[in-house]
Amino acid sequence: MTSIPREFLPPWKLAMGDKVELVIAHWTLFGPKRSGLYETTKELAIYESHIPGVYACLIDAQHPAGGKVDPTDGRIGTHAHNFAYKWADIHMIHFSHTPYGQRLQPKIFMVHGTPEACLHGEMHNPGGHSFTAALHWIEHCRRSIVFTKRHYYFWKPYDHNDKLCLVTRGIDLQRYRPEGMKVEFKCHPAILYGEVWRPIKDPFITFYGVREYIKRNPEARFYPFGLNEHRVLWHEVIMKANFDMMFAEYAYAGVQEYPEHYFRGGDMLISPVYTGEPSRTCCEALACGCPTISWDTDNFGDNHSLEKARAFDPMSMADAIERLWKRIQKNPRRIRRQARRIAEKYHDMRKMAKEVVEICWEVVNEER
């Protein structure tokens, strides 16, 4: 095992007083605010490093010098490529872009992408390779990791050596918690949507569902945020159909640096992922005590939203909003506690980090 010098460890790790016996290099793309893949990888590395004997570091594949610090989270920065080459005991890749991966020959591949999203991304992007590269890593890495049962089912046929592993889909429950600063919404129910506006989880049908509910309850308002691409297109979609009449303050916003402020203040969040799986945004909202609504397309038991709407049916979505709002009005604290308990049970990053570290040790010990 590599013995990493103490001067290369951050003060908080040194304060733990343990001897580092396993160094994990997480190769990712630096994307604060805009990338759920990056946020999950960052949180995973932080929580792994709090396990005695383990230090995990972020390596930005596109910037060899390292030294980048997340502007919204100073707990961790990126290390230089040379640091990983010299000190890491195991390399884990979190993206499916070459040529970086070809040079690395990592031992573990974490598959973040929904299979359909990877496939469609490659179909619509000439020269893209997000799906076929994933197949390459599943074939060549010693282990591949997924964190929903649905992903396991759809990626498993490409795993010919029984190397695919399923772990908990975790987030940082210390950052995403009910207590703390929150947005004070003027209109209620304040219905949130906070995904990145991309295929498979875009808000197009949601606009119709929320509008149907507002016909029943004119005091309700829709607060969509997270728009960072195709702004001209979405402006046309919204303005030409007068969907903006559903909005109030803070709406039609871009990617938020601190989405937890929205989740703590909002009454509910709609997470309309077509495949029914829980998005990272859905998990964050639950952790902040914000109840969620999803489509009923989860056939694997991954999604634990408090309400489900019949797939792609605006009227059913309006019904789900109405049911949830009635439950909230009866006992708002109970509903928010229920949402938080769901996150603690199913989306704890401490559990995910422990499971991933166990897989890393398996691979390292196999190569001894």
PDB file of C-alpha atoms in Angstrom, residues 3-280:
ATOM      1  CA  SER A   3       2.164   5.552   2.392  1.00  0.00           C
ATOM      2  CA  ILE A   4       0.984   9.093   1.700  1.00  0.00           C
ATOM      3  CA  PRO A   5       3.002  11.822   3.509  1.00  0.00           C
ATOM      4  CA  ARG A   6       1.079  13.723   6.181  1.00  0.00           C
ATOM      5  CA  GLU A   7       1.766  17.079   4.512  1.00  0.00           C
ATOM      6  CA  PHE A   8      -0.491  16.047   1.637  1.00  0.00           C
ATOM      7  CA  LEU A   9      -3.496  15.531   3.908  1.00  0.00           C
ATOM      8  CA  PRO A  10      -5.933  18.317   4.874  1.00  0.00           C
ATOM      9  CA  PRO A  11      -5.984  19.501   8.519  1.00  0.00           C
ATOM     10  CA  TRP A  12      -9.342  17.915   9.285  1.00  0.00           C
ATOM     11  CA  LYS A  13      -8.060  14.516   8.157  1.00  0.00           C
ATOM     12  CA  LEU A  14      -4.887  14.909  10.215  1.00  0.00           C
ATOM     13  CA  ALA A  15      -7.029  15.777  13.231  1.00  0.00           C
ATOM     14  CA  MET A  16      -8.634  12.332  13.017  1.00  0.00           C
ATOM     15  CA  GLY A  17      -5.274  10.883  14.018  1.00  0.00           C
ATOM     16  CA  ASP A  18      -5.623   7.714  11.953  1.00  0.00           C
ATOM     17  CA  LYS A  19      -3.062   6.208   9.614  1.00  0.00           C
ATOM     18  CA  VAL A  20      -4.139   6.378   5.982  1.00  0.00           C
ATOM     19  CA  GLU A  21      -4.004   2.927   4.429  1.00  0.00           C
ATOM     20  CA  LEU A  22      -6.209   3.450   1.366  1.00  0.00           C
ATOM     21  CA  VAL A  23      -6.088   6.424  -1.027  1.00  0.00           C
ATOM     22  CA  ILE A  24      -8.932   6.619  -3.565  1.00  0.00           C
ATOM     23  CA  ALA A  25      -8.639   8.905  -6.598  1.00  0.00           C
ATOM     24  CA  HIS A  26     -12.027   9.941  -7.981  1.00  0.00           C
ATOM     25  CA  TRP A  27     -11.639  11.060 -11.595  1.00  0.00           C
ATOM     26  CA  THR A  28     -14.467  13.411 -12.468  1.00  0.00           C
ATOM     27  CA  LEU A  29     -15.326  16.613 -14.312  1.00  0.00           C
ATOM     28  CA  PHE A  30     -15.346  19.762 -12.176  1.00  0.00           C
ATOM     29  CA  GLY A  31     -18.906  21.089 -12.269  1.00  0.00           C
ATOM     30  CA  PRO A  32     -20.097  22.915  -9.145  1.00  0.00           C
ATOM     31  CA  LYS A  33     -23.794  23.887  -9.219  1.00  0.00           C
ATOM     32  CA  ARG A  34     -24.485  22.459 -12.678  1.00  0.00           C
ATOM     33  CA  SER A  35     -23.587  18.768 -12.336  1.00  0.00           C
ATOM     34  CA  GLY A  36     -25.286  16.221 -10.118  1.00  0.00           C
ATOM     35  CA  LEU A  37     -22.549  13.749 -11.035  1.00  0.00           C
ATOM     36  CA  TYR A  38     -19.936  16.126  -9.651  1.00  0.00           C
ATOM     37  CA  GLU A  39     -21.911  16.856  -6.470  1.00  0.00           C
ATOM     38  CA  THR A  40     -22.387  13.167  -5.715  1.00  0.00           C
ATOM     39  CA  THR A  41     -18.713  12.402  -6.381  1.00  0.00           C
ATOM     40  CA  LYS A  42     -17.584  15.300  -4.191  1.00  0.00           C
ATOM     41  CA  GLU A  43     -19.797  14.252  -1.294  1.00  0.00           C
ATOM     42  CA  LEU A  44     -18.734  10.628  -1.685  1.00  0.00           C
ATOM     43  CA  ALA A  45     -15.047  11.589  -1.437  1.00  0.00           C
ATOM     44  CA  ILE A  46     -15.683  13.703   1.674  1.00  0.00           C
ATOM     45  CA  TYR A  47     -17.572  10.956   3.469  1.00  0.00           C
ATOM     46  CA  GLU A  48     -15.082   8.268   2.442  1.00  0.00           C
ATOM     47  CA  SER A  49     -12.311  10.380   3.939  1.00  0.00           C
ATOM     48  CA  HIS A  50     -14.114  10.385   7.285  1.00  0.00           C
ATOM     49  CA  ILE A  51     -13.788   6.600   7.417  1.00  0.00           C
ATOM     50  CA  PRO A  52     -10.691   5.675   9.477  1.00  0.00           C
ATOM     51  CA  GLY A  53      -7.753   4.693   7.308  1.00  0.00           C
ATOM     52  CA  VAL A  54      -9.202   6.140   4.094  1.00  0.00           C
ATOM     53  CA  TYR A  55      -8.434   9.313   2.166  1.00  0.00           C
ATOM     54  CA  ALA A  56     -10.351  10.081  -1.038  1.00  0.00           C
ATOM     55  CA  CYS A  57      -9.499  12.907  -3.409  1.00  0.00           C
ATOM     56  CA  LEU A  58     -11.080  14.590  -6.429  1.00  0.00           C
ATOM     57  CA  ILE A  59      -9.154  14.683  -9.694  1.00  0.00           C
ATOM     58  CA  ASP A  60     -10.467  16.973 -12.431  1.00  0.00           C
ATOM     59  CA  ALA A  61      -9.705  15.029 -15.597  1.00  0.00           C
ATOM     60  CA  GLN A  62      -9.562  18.155 -17.760  1.00  0.00           C
ATOM     61  CA  HIS A  63      -7.183  20.188 -15.550  1.00  0.00           C
ATOM     62  CA  PRO A  64      -3.936  18.358 -14.707  1.00  0.00           C
ATOM     63  CA  ALA A  65      -2.655  21.012 -12.282  1.00  0.00           C
ATOM     64  CA  GLY A  66      -5.547  20.632  -9.845  1.00  0.00           C
ATOM     65  CA  GLY A  67      -6.030  23.324  -7.215  1.00  0.00           C
ATOM     66  CA  LYS A  68      -9.696  24.076  -7.891  1.00  0.00           C
ATOM     67  CA  VAL A  69     -11.970  24.774  -4.926  1.00  0.00           C
ATOM     68  CA  ASP A  70     -15.735  24.447  -5.021  1.00  0.00           C
ATOM     69  CA  PRO A  71     -17.104  28.003  -4.544  1.00  0.00           C
ATOM     70  CA  THR A  72     -20.062  26.678  -2.541  1.00  0.00           C
ATOM     71  CA  ASP A  73     -18.210  24.023  -0.532  1.00  0.00           C
ATOM     72  CA  GLY A  74     -14.704  24.638   0.780  1.00  0.00           C
ATOM     73  CA  ARG A  75     -14.282  21.196   2.330  1.00  0.00           C
ATOM     74  CA  ILE A  76     -12.527  19.741  -0.674  1.00  0.00           C
ATOM     75  CA  GLY A  77     -10.568  20.821  -3.744  1.00  0.00           C
ATOM     76  CA  THR A  78      -9.130  19.066  -6.759  1.00  0.00           C
ATOM     77  CA  HIS A  79      -5.699  17.450  -6.666  1.00  0.00           C
ATOM     78  CA  ALA A  80      -3.157  17.372  -9.475  1.00  0.00           C
ATOM     79  CA  HIS A  81      -3.006  14.401 -11.789  1.00  0.00           C
ATOM     80  CA  ASN A  82       0.525  13.736 -10.560  1.00  0.00           C
ATOM     81  CA  PHE A  83      -0.794  13.417  -7.004  1.00  0.00           C
ATOM     82  CA  ALA A  84      -3.173  10.655  -8.071  1.00  0.00           C
ATOM     83  CA  TYR A  85      -0.558   8.845 -10.154  1.00  0.00           C
ATOM     84  CA  LYS A  86       1.887   8.858  -7.251  1.00  0.00           C
ATOM     85  CA  TRP A  87      -0.230   8.246  -4.169  1.00  0.00           C
ATOM     86  CA  ALA A  88      -3.564   6.655  -5.107  1.00  0.00           C
ATOM     87  CA  ASP A  89      -4.055   2.977  -4.343  1.00  0.00           C
ATOM     88  CA  ILE A  90      -7.085   2.766  -6.595  1.00  0.00           C
ATOM     89  CA  HIS A  91      -8.560   4.934  -9.356  1.00  0.00           C
ATOM     90  CA  MET A  92     -12.307   5.305  -9.882  1.00  0.00           C
ATOM     91  CA  ILE A  93     -13.741   6.970 -12.980  1.00  0.00           C
ATOM     92  CA  HIS A  94     -17.090   8.778 -12.843  1.00  0.00           C
ATOM     93  CA  PHE A  95     -17.629   9.860 -16.434  1.00  0.00           C
ATOM     94  CA  SER A  96     -17.633   8.230 -19.841  1.00  0.00           C
ATOM     95  CA  HIS A  97     -15.461  10.629 -21.814  1.00  0.00           C
ATOM     96  CA  THR A  98     -12.268   9.594 -23.563  1.00  0.00           C
ATOM     97  CA  PRO A  99      -9.334   9.984 -23.984  1.00  0.00           C
ATOM     98  CA  TYR A 100      -8.731  10.548 -20.269  1.00  0.00           C
ATOM     99  CA  GLY A 101     -10.122   7.171 -19.301  1.00  0.00           C
ATOM    100  CA  GLN A 102      -7.998   5.338 -21.857  1.00  0.00           C
ATOM    101  CA  ARG A 103      -4.864   6.739 -20.243  1.00  0.00           C
ATOM    102  CA  LEU A 104      -6.043   5.937 -16.741  1.00  0.00           C
ATOM    103  CA  GLN A 105      -7.156   2.338 -17.045  1.00  0.00           C
ATOM    104  CA  PRO A 106      -9.159   2.732 -13.810  1.00  0.00           C
ATOM    105  CA  LYS A 107     -10.119  -0.258 -11.702  1.00  0.00           C
ATOM    106  CA  ILE A 108     -13.632   0.936 -10.801  1.00  0.00           C
ATOM    107  CA  PHE A 109     -16.310   2.678 -12.858  1.00  0.00           C
ATOM    108  CA  MET A 110     -19.251   4.409 -11.174  1.00  0.00           C
ATOM    109  CA  VAL A 111     -22.180   4.576 -13.586  1.00  0.00           C
ATOM    110  CA  HIS A 112     -24.098   7.752 -12.736  1.00  0.00           C
ATOM    111  CA  GLY A 113     -26.125   8.042 -15.928  1.00  0.00           C
ATOM    112  CA  THR A 114     -29.608   6.743 -16.576  1.00  0.00           C
ATOM    113  CA  PRO A 115     -29.172   4.188 -19.404  1.00  0.00           C
ATOM    114  CA  GLU A 116     -31.708   5.954 -21.641  1.00  0.00           C
ATOM    115  CA  ALA A 117     -30.048   9.334 -21.066  1.00  0.00           C
ATOM    116  CA  CYS A 118     -26.662   7.917 -22.043  1.00  0.00           C
ATOM    117  CA  LEU A 119     -28.136   6.255 -25.124  1.00  0.00           C
ATOM    118  CA  HIS A 120     -30.085   9.309 -26.272  1.00  0.00           C
ATOM    119  CA  GLY A 121     -27.129  11.576 -25.586  1.00  0.00           C
ATOM    120  CA  GLU A 122     -24.956   9.553 -27.914  1.00  0.00           C
ATOM    121  CA  MET A 123     -27.699   9.306 -30.546  1.00  0.00           C
ATOM    122  CA  HIS A 124     -28.207  13.067 -30.668  1.00  0.00           C
ATOM    123  CA  ASN A 125     -24.558  14.063 -30.348  1.00  0.00           C
ATOM    124  CA  PRO A 126     -22.474  13.144 -33.406  1.00  0.00           C
ATOM    125  CA  GLY A 127     -19.135  11.941 -32.132  1.00  0.00           C
ATOM    126  CA  GLY A 128     -20.507  11.338 -28.648  1.00  0.00           C
ATOM    127  CA  HIS A 129     -19.822   8.146 -26.778  1.00  0.00           C
ATOM    128  CA  SER A 130     -21.544   8.311 -23.395  1.00  0.00           C
ATOM    129  CA  PHE A 131     -23.306   4.952 -23.849  1.00  0.00           C
ATOM    130  CA  THR A 132     -20.640   2.963 -25.680  1.00  0.00           C
ATOM    131  CA  ALA A 133     -17.942   4.282 -23.344  1.00  0.00           C
ATOM    132  CA  ALA A 134     -20.017   3.074 -20.393  1.00  0.00           C
ATOM    133  CA  LEU A 135     -20.132  -0.371 -21.982  1.00  0.00           C
ATOM    134  CA  HIS A 136     -16.354  -0.232 -22.396  1.00  0.00           C
ATOM    135  CA  TRP A 137     -15.769   0.536 -18.715  1.00  0.00           C
ATOM    136  CA  ILE A 138     -18.248  -2.085 -17.526  1.00  0.00           C
ATOM    137  CA  GLU A 139     -16.330  -4.647 -19.573  1.00  0.00           C
ATOM    138  CA  HIS A 140     -12.803  -3.619 -18.622  1.00  0.00           C
ATOM    139  CA  CYS A 141     -12.999  -2.390 -15.014  1.00  0.00           C
ATOM    140  CA  ARG A 142     -12.647  -4.733 -12.060  1.00  0.00           C
ATOM    141  CA  ARG A 143     -15.909  -3.403 -10.642  1.00  0.00           C
ATOM    142  CA  SER A 144     -18.718  -1.160 -11.872  1.00  0.00           C
ATOM    143  CA  ILE A 145     -21.041   0.550  -9.403  1.00  0.00           C
ATOM    144  CA  VAL A 146     -24.650   1.712  -9.772  1.00  0.00           C
ATOM    145  CA  PHE A 147     -26.969   3.143  -7.130  1.00  0.00           C
ATOM    146  CA  THR A 148     -30.503   2.280  -8.180  1.00  0.00           C
ATOM    147  CA  LYS A 149     -32.056  -1.127  -8.735  1.00  0.00           C
ATOM    148  CA  ARG A 150     -33.378   0.083 -12.070  1.00  0.00           C
ATOM    149  CA  HIS A 151     -29.893   0.994 -13.298  1.00  0.00           C
ATOM    150  CA  TYR A 152     -28.642  -2.376 -12.120  1.00  0.00           C
ATOM    151  CA  TYR A 153     -31.315  -4.150 -14.169  1.00  0.00           C
ATOM    152  CA  PHE A 154     -30.601  -2.255 -17.397  1.00  0.00           C
ATOM    153  CA  TRP A 155     -26.790  -2.266 -17.183  1.00  0.00           C
ATOM    154  CA  LYS A 156     -26.528  -5.885 -15.967  1.00  0.00           C
ATOM    155  CA  PRO A 157     -26.755  -7.573 -19.418  1.00  0.00           C
ATOM    156  CA  TYR A 158     -23.472  -5.832 -20.324  1.00  0.00           C
ATOM    157  CA  ASP A 159     -21.763  -7.238 -17.219  1.00  0.00           C
ATOM    158  CA  HIS A 160     -20.380 -10.557 -18.456  1.00  0.00           C
ATOM    159  CA  ASN A 161     -18.080 -11.218 -15.497  1.00  0.00           C
ATOM    160  CA  ASP A 162     -20.442 -10.572 -12.582  1.00  0.00           C
ATOM    161  CA  LYS A 163     -18.653  -7.361 -11.582  1.00  0.00           C
ATOM    162  CA  LEU A 164     -21.610  -4.961 -11.326  1.00  0.00           C
ATOM    163  CA  CYS A 165     -22.332  -3.755  -7.769  1.00  0.00           C
ATOM    164  CA  LEU A 166     -25.377  -1.980  -6.327  1.00  0.00           C
ATOM    165  CA  VAL A 167     -24.878   0.568  -3.534  1.00  0.00           C
ATOM    166  CA  THR A 168     -27.034   3.095  -1.693  1.00  0.00           C
ATOM    167  CA  ARG A 169     -27.980   6.259  -3.584  1.00  0.00           C
ATOM    168  CA  GLY A 170     -26.641   8.741  -1.028  1.00  0.00           C
ATOM    169  CA  ILE A 171     -26.464  12.504  -0.564  1.00  0.00           C
ATOM    170  CA  ASP A 172     -24.947  14.730   2.126  1.00  0.00           C
ATOM    171  CA  LEU A 173     -27.619  14.739   4.843  1.00  0.00           C
ATOM    172  CA  GLN A 174     -25.653  17.286   6.866  1.00  0.00           C
ATOM    173  CA  ARG A 175     -25.883  19.904   4.141  1.00  0.00           C
ATOM    174  CA  TYR A 176     -29.393  18.995   3.024  1.00  0.00           C
ATOM    175  CA  ARG A 177     -31.345  19.171   6.264  1.00  0.00           C
ATOM    176  CA  PRO A 178     -34.611  20.809   7.385  1.00  0.00           C
ATOM    177  CA  GLU A 179     -32.903  23.388   9.600  1.00  0.00           C
ATOM    178  CA  GLY A 180     -31.259  26.493   8.167  1.00  0.00           C
ATOM    179  CA  MET A 181     -31.931  29.458   5.925  1.00  0.00           C
ATOM    180  CA  LYS A 182     -34.914  29.220   3.620  1.00  0.00           C
ATOM    181  CA  VAL A 183     -36.730  31.149   0.919  1.00  0.00           C
ATOM    182  CA  GLU A 184     -39.911  32.778   2.215  1.00  0.00           C
ATOM    183  CA  PHE A 185     -42.469  32.172  -0.514  1.00  0.00           C
ATOM    184  CA  LYS A 186     -45.467  34.510  -0.589  1.00  0.00           C
ATOM    185  CA  CYS A 187     -47.903  32.100  -2.249  1.00  0.00           C
ATOM    186  CA  HIS A 188     -48.989  28.663  -1.058  1.00  0.00           C
ATOM    187  CA  PRO A 189     -48.866  25.921  -1.872  1.00  0.00           C
ATOM    188  CA  ALA A 190     -45.453  26.814  -3.254  1.00  0.00           C
ATOM    189  CA  ILE A 191     -44.905  24.054  -5.831  1.00  0.00           C
ATOM    190  CA  LEU A 192     -41.250  23.596  -6.778  1.00  0.00           C
ATOM    191  CA  TYR A 193     -39.442  22.083  -9.739  1.00  0.00           C
ATOM    192  CA  GLY A 194     -35.647  22.108  -9.538  1.00  0.00           C
ATOM    193  CA  GLU A 195     -34.223  19.663 -12.062  1.00  0.00           C
ATOM    194  CA  VAL A 196     -31.841  20.648 -14.824  1.00  0.00           C
ATOM    195  CA  TRP A 197     -34.221  21.171 -17.762  1.00  0.00           C
ATOM    196  CA  ARG A 198     -33.109  18.253 -19.906  1.00  0.00           C
ATOM    197  CA  PRO A 199     -34.823  15.314 -21.631  1.00  0.00           C
ATOM    198  CA  ILE A 200     -36.115  12.550 -19.339  1.00  0.00           C
ATOM    199  CA  LYS A 201     -36.766  15.038 -16.508  1.00  0.00           C
ATOM    200  CA  ASP A 202     -37.808  18.296 -18.203  1.00  0.00           C
ATOM    201  CA  PRO A 203     -40.871  20.209 -16.899  1.00  0.00           C
ATOM    202  CA  PHE A 204     -42.983  20.261 -20.085  1.00  0.00           C
ATOM    203  CA  ILE A 205     -45.809  18.003 -18.852  1.00  0.00           C
ATOM    204  CA  THR A 206     -45.428  19.446 -15.362  1.00  0.00           C
ATOM    205  CA  PHE A 207     -46.484  22.873 -16.648  1.00  0.00           C
ATOM    206  CA  TYR A 208     -49.806  21.374 -17.714  1.00  0.00           C
ATOM    207  CA  GLY A 209     -50.306  19.446 -14.487  1.00  0.00           C
ATOM    208  CA  VAL A 210     -49.635  22.453 -12.279  1.00  0.00           C
ATOM    209  CA  ARG A 211     -51.922  24.624 -14.407  1.00  0.00           C
ATOM    210  CA  GLU A 212     -54.749  22.101 -13.945  1.00  0.00           C
ATOM    211  CA  TYR A 213     -54.253  22.291 -10.187  1.00  0.00           C
ATOM    212  CA  ILE A 214     -54.153  26.091 -10.135  1.00  0.00           C
ATOM    213  CA  LYS A 215     -57.561  26.066 -11.846  1.00  0.00           C
ATOM    214  CA  ARG A 216     -58.794  24.332  -8.687  1.00  0.00           C
ATOM    215  CA  ASN A 217     -56.751  26.443  -6.268  1.00  0.00           C
ATOM    216  CA  PRO A 218     -55.915  29.877  -7.734  1.00  0.00           C
ATOM    217  CA  GLU A 219     -53.742  30.779  -4.732  1.00  0.00           C
ATOM    218  CA  ALA A 220     -51.136  28.155  -5.625  1.00  0.00           C
ATOM    219  CA  ARG A 221     -48.015  29.144  -7.533  1.00  0.00           C
ATOM    220  CA  PHE A 222     -45.308  27.321  -9.455  1.00  0.00           C
ATOM    221  CA  TYR A 223     -41.645  28.002  -8.725  1.00  0.00           C
ATOM    222  CA  PRO A 224     -39.481  26.271 -11.352  1.00  0.00           C
ATOM    223  CA  PHE A 225     -35.726  26.774 -11.191  1.00  0.00           C
ATOM    224  CA  GLY A 226     -32.657  25.029 -12.598  1.00  0.00           C
ATOM    225  CA  LEU A 227     -32.868  26.293 -16.193  1.00  0.00           C
ATOM    226  CA  ASN A 228     -29.351  26.518 -17.634  1.00  0.00           C
ATOM    227  CA  GLU A 229     -29.644  25.376 -21.262  1.00  0.00           C
ATOM    228  CA  HIS A 230     -31.902  26.181 -24.223  1.00  0.00           C
ATOM    229  CA  ARG A 231     -33.220  29.300 -22.514  1.00  0.00           C
ATOM    230  CA  VAL A 232     -34.597  30.780 -25.750  1.00  0.00           C
ATOM    231  CA  LEU A 233     -36.542  27.598 -26.486  1.00  0.00           C
ATOM    232  CA  TRP A 234     -37.997  27.362 -22.988  1.00  0.00           C
ATOM    233  CA  HIS A 235     -38.904  31.049 -23.038  1.00  0.00           C
ATOM    234  CA  GLU A 236     -41.015  30.355 -26.130  1.00  0.00           C
ATOM    235  CA  VAL A 237     -42.586  27.272 -24.527  1.00  0.00           C
ATOM    236  CA  ILE A 238     -43.538  29.264 -21.440  1.00  0.00           C
ATOM    237  CA  MET A 239     -44.548  32.650 -22.807  1.00  0.00           C
ATOM    238  CA  LYS A 240     -46.519  31.527 -25.876  1.00  0.00           C
ATOM    239  CA  ALA A 241     -48.784  29.343 -23.685  1.00  0.00           C
ATOM    240  CA  ASN A 242     -48.984  31.858 -20.809  1.00  0.00           C
ATOM    241  CA  PHE A 243     -47.459  29.381 -18.381  1.00  0.00           C
ATOM    242  CA  ASP A 244     -45.726  32.349 -16.768  1.00  0.00           C
ATOM    243  CA  MET A 245     -49.092  33.295 -15.250  1.00  0.00           C
ATOM    244  CA  MET A 246     -48.522  30.424 -12.793  1.00  0.00           C
ATOM    245  CA  PHE A 247     -45.261  31.922 -11.563  1.00  0.00           C
ATOM    246  CA  ALA A 248     -44.629  34.279  -8.665  1.00  0.00           C
ATOM    247  CA  GLU A 249     -41.455  35.694  -7.124  1.00  0.00           C
ATOM    248  CA  TYR A 250     -38.168  33.782  -7.602  1.00  0.00           C
ATOM    249  CA  ALA A 251     -39.620  31.735 -10.451  1.00  0.00           C
ATOM    250  CA  TYR A 252     -38.143  30.896 -13.860  1.00  0.00           C
ATOM    251  CA  ALA A 253     -34.738  30.990 -12.194  1.00  0.00           C
ATOM    252  CA  GLY A 254     -31.482  29.416 -13.226  1.00  0.00           C
ATOM    253  CA  VAL A 255     -29.324  26.936 -11.349  1.00  0.00           C
ATOM    254  CA  GLN A 256     -29.253  27.800  -7.652  1.00  0.00           C
ATOM    255  CA  GLU A 257     -26.036  27.728  -5.635  1.00  0.00           C
ATOM    256  CA  TYR A 258     -27.986  26.716  -2.542  1.00  0.00           C
ATOM    257  CA  PRO A 259     -31.114  24.828  -3.649  1.00  0.00           C
ATOM    258  CA  GLU A 260     -31.661  23.707  -0.064  1.00  0.00           C
ATOM    259  CA  HIS A 261     -33.000  27.217   0.663  1.00  0.00           C
ATOM    260  CA  TYR A 262     -35.796  26.550  -1.834  1.00  0.00           C
ATOM    261  CA  PHE A 263     -36.512  23.060  -0.484  1.00  0.00           C
ATOM    262  CA  ARG A 264     -36.854  24.286   3.100  1.00  0.00           C
ATOM    263  CA  GLY A 265     -39.279  27.026   2.125  1.00  0.00           C
ATOM    264  CA  GLY A 266     -41.324  25.221  -0.525  1.00  0.00           C
ATOM    265  CA  ASP A 267     -44.413  23.179   0.255  1.00  0.00           C
ATOM    266  CA  MET A 268     -43.706  20.390  -2.234  1.00  0.00           C
ATOM    267  CA  LEU A 269     -41.466  19.486  -5.165  1.00  0.00           C
ATOM    268  CA  ILE A 270     -42.367  17.751  -8.413  1.00  0.00           C
ATOM    269  CA  SER A 271     -39.668  15.435  -9.762  1.00  0.00           C
ATOM    270  CA  PRO A 272     -41.025  14.242 -13.129  1.00  0.00           C
ATOM    271  CA  VAL A 273     -38.271  11.833 -14.160  1.00  0.00           C
ATOM    272  CA  TYR A 274     -39.842   9.761 -16.928  1.00  0.00           C
ATOM    273  CA  THR A 275     -38.274   6.510 -15.723  1.00  0.00           C
ATOM    274  CA  GLY A 276     -39.627   6.960 -12.192  1.00  0.00           C
ATOM    275  CA  GLU A 277     -36.260   6.812 -10.457  1.00  0.00           C
ATOM    276  CA  PRO A 278     -35.366   9.358  -7.757  1.00  0.00           C
ATOM    277  CA  SER A 279     -33.272  12.197  -9.149  1.00  0.00           C
ATOM    278  CA  ARG A 280     -30.637  13.846  -6.996  1.00  0.00           C
TER     279      ARG A 280
END
